[in-house]
Amino acid sequence: QAKAQGRGTCCYFSADMQNEAEDRLRLEQDLRQALTLKQFRLDYQPLVSAADQSLVGFEALIRWHHPTRGMVSPAEFIPLAEETGLIMQLGDWVIEEACRAAAVWPDFISVALNLSARQLILPALPNTVSEALARYKLKANRLELEVTESVFLGDSEGSLDVLKRLRALGVGIALDDFGTGYSSLGYLNKAVFHKLKIDGSFVREAANNRETVAIIQSIVSLAKSFRMTVTAEGVETADDFTRMRDLGVHQIQGYLFGRPMSFERATDLVHGVQTKMTA
Ligand code: C2E
Ligand code: MG
Ligand code: MG
Ligand code: MG
């Protein structure tokens, strides 16, 4: 709100800014307790094969049910968790919870989870992951870890090393939100990523923009030359789906095939007679 007043009008700590700061502080305090109060859960969004629309896996997406604010978006609290360092504990909880879910589902279902760049600073991360896999007797290839290009902003050598150790465990590593970031293609050839996820904004823009289609085309061919799987995120319409499939994208994720859903609903979907999902 303070920002909305425009440049130059705000040269002291205004009441608005104070309110904002207090609100943030309160949210931060609530976030600290949220884990012990069990206010988090993971929802799961289906991933389908572009070829036959069969279910191939889920992406785990964190949800915070705040007692008075209601649902708080991860876009809001993940950055806060990163700044405060809480992401370490929260991230460990996500790994544990996602593995627990994967263990209930059959082998052909993979489970992807999101990692913050900050978690990759921890040299212990590969250990945490391999212990969780062992605890739930999961094959490593059931698990996929999604990171964004932001991991290459900070200590990129250290992060790359952690990613390589994770990859060596046999888990998949996906480059998330591809196309929105820093667009240095140099790191694609580091033998770390097994999958590239094209950002939903691109996918939807492709409906009205021929240049975007051309960009996706070259992303797909680049990824294929590195033997990576390509997923299109944010597929909302049947047109988006056919466009992505015809461009050679392997997997599809988006509201067209399902919104993020509870573990129970996801399990129903897995066990449904029809694993083939219709648009
Ligand atoms: P993301 O990893 O790129 O996840 C995809 C986001 O797009 C999700 O938003 C999902 O609900 C949304 N989405 C899926 N299909 C569609 C569609 O067809 N149309 C549109 N408009 N949106 C779609 P969500 O759940 O709000 O998560 C936002 C971001 O928060 C995630 O982006 C991820 O970066 C982060 N996040 C979520 N869960 C976690 C977590 O457990 N740990 C960390 N570190 N970050 C997380
Ligand atoms: Mg993701
Ligand atoms: Mg994404
Ligand atoms: Mg994202």
mmCIF file with all atom_site columns, N, CA and C and ligand atoms in Angstrom, residues 59 61 114 146 148 176-177 180 199-200 233, ligand 4:
data_model
loop_
_atom_site.group_PDB
_atom_site.id
_atom_site.type_symbol
_atom_site.label_atom_id
_atom_site.label_alt_id
_atom_site.label_comp_id
_atom_site.label_asym_id
_atom_site.label_entity_id
_atom_site.label_seq_id
_atom_site.pdbx_PDB_ins_code
_atom_site.Cartn_x
_atom_site.Cartn_y
_atom_site.Cartn_z
_atom_site.occupancy
_atom_site.B_iso_or_equiv
_atom_site.pdbx_formal_charge
_atom_site.auth_seq_id
_atom_site.auth_comp_id
_atom_site.auth_asym_id
_atom_site.auth_atom_id
_atom_site.pdbx_PDB_model_num
ATOM   1  N  N  . GLU A 1 59  ? 2.175  -33.538 -8.735  1.00 0.00 ? 59  GLU A N  1
ATOM   2  C  CA . GLU A 1 59  ? 3.049  -32.565 -8.089  1.00 0.00 ? 59  GLU A CA 1
ATOM   3  C  C  . GLU A 1 59  ? 2.440  -32.193 -6.746  1.00 0.00 ? 59  GLU A C  1
ATOM   4  N  N  . LEU A 1 61  ? 1.864  -29.754 -3.775  1.00 0.00 ? 61  LEU A N  1
ATOM   5  C  CA . LEU A 1 61  ? 1.861  -28.291 -3.606  1.00 0.00 ? 61  LEU A CA 1
ATOM   6  C  C  . LEU A 1 61  ? 1.391  -27.972 -2.186  1.00 0.00 ? 61  LEU A C  1
ATOM   7  N  N  . ASN A 1 114 ? 8.483  -29.419 -4.627  1.00 0.00 ? 114 ASN A N  1
ATOM   8  C  CA . ASN A 1 114 ? 9.245  -28.209 -4.928  1.00 0.00 ? 114 ASN A CA 1
ATOM   9  C  C  . ASN A 1 114 ? 10.298 -27.947 -3.860  1.00 0.00 ? 114 ASN A C  1
ATOM   10 N  N  . GLU A 1 146 ? 11.725 -30.464 -7.854  1.00 0.00 ? 146 GLU A N  1
ATOM   11 C  CA . GLU A 1 146 ? 11.616 -29.333 -8.778  1.00 0.00 ? 146 GLU A CA 1
ATOM   12 C  C  . GLU A 1 146 ? 12.354 -28.125 -8.218  1.00 0.00 ? 146 GLU A C  1
ATOM   13 N  N  . THR A 1 148 ? 13.854 -24.035 -9.435  1.00 0.00 ? 148 THR A N  1
ATOM   14 C  CA . THR A 1 148 ? 13.776 -23.021 -10.486 1.00 0.00 ? 148 THR A CA 1
ATOM   15 C  C  . THR A 1 148 ? 15.185 -22.523 -10.806 1.00 0.00 ? 148 THR A C  1
ATOM   16 N  N  . ASP A 1 176 ? 11.932 -26.116 -13.064 1.00 0.00 ? 176 ASP A N  1
ATOM   17 C  CA . ASP A 1 176 ? 10.561 -25.615 -13.005 1.00 0.00 ? 176 ASP A CA 1
ATOM   18 C  C  . ASP A 1 176 ? 10.464 -24.209 -13.606 1.00 0.00 ? 176 ASP A C  1
ATOM   19 N  N  . ASP A 1 177 ? 9.274  -23.834 -14.016 1.00 0.00 ? 177 ASP A N  1
ATOM   20 C  CA . ASP A 1 177 ? 8.986  -22.475 -14.491 1.00 0.00 ? 177 ASP A CA 1
ATOM   21 C  C  . ASP A 1 177 ? 9.933  -22.053 -15.608 1.00 0.00 ? 177 ASP A C  1
ATOM   22 N  N  . THR A 1 180 ? 10.810 -18.325 -17.589 1.00 0.00 ? 180 THR A N  1
ATOM   23 C  CA . THR A 1 180 ? 10.515 -17.086 -16.864 1.00 0.00 ? 180 THR A CA 1
ATOM   24 C  C  . THR A 1 180 ? 11.753 -16.522 -16.179 1.00 0.00 ? 180 THR A C  1
ATOM   25 N  N  . ASP A 1 199 ? 6.871  -23.039 -18.251 1.00 0.00 ? 199 ASP A N  1
ATOM   26 C  CA . ASP A 1 199 ? 5.972  -22.262 -17.407 1.00 0.00 ? 199 ASP A CA 1
ATOM   27 C  C  . ASP A 1 199 ? 4.599  -22.054 -18.043 1.00 0.00 ? 199 ASP A C  1
ATOM   28 N  N  . GLY A 1 200 ? 3.584  -22.080 -17.190 1.00 0.00 ? 200 GLY A N  1
ATOM   29 C  CA . GLY A 1 200 ? 2.202  -21.933 -17.637 1.00 0.00 ? 200 GLY A CA 1
ATOM   30 C  C  . GLY A 1 200 ? 1.917  -20.637 -18.384 1.00 0.00 ? 200 GLY A C  1
ATOM   31 N  N  . GLU A 1 233 ? 3.198  -26.856 -18.134 1.00 0.00 ? 233 GLU A N  1
ATOM   32 C  CA . GLU A 1 233 ? 2.375  -26.524 -16.969 1.00 0.00 ? 233 GLU A CA 1
ATOM   33 C  C  . GLU A 1 233 ? 1.249  -25.593 -17.399 1.00 0.00 ? 233 GLU A C  1
HETATM 34 MG MG . MG  B 2 .   ? 6.107  -21.346 -9.963  1.00 0.00 ? 4   MG  B MG 1
#
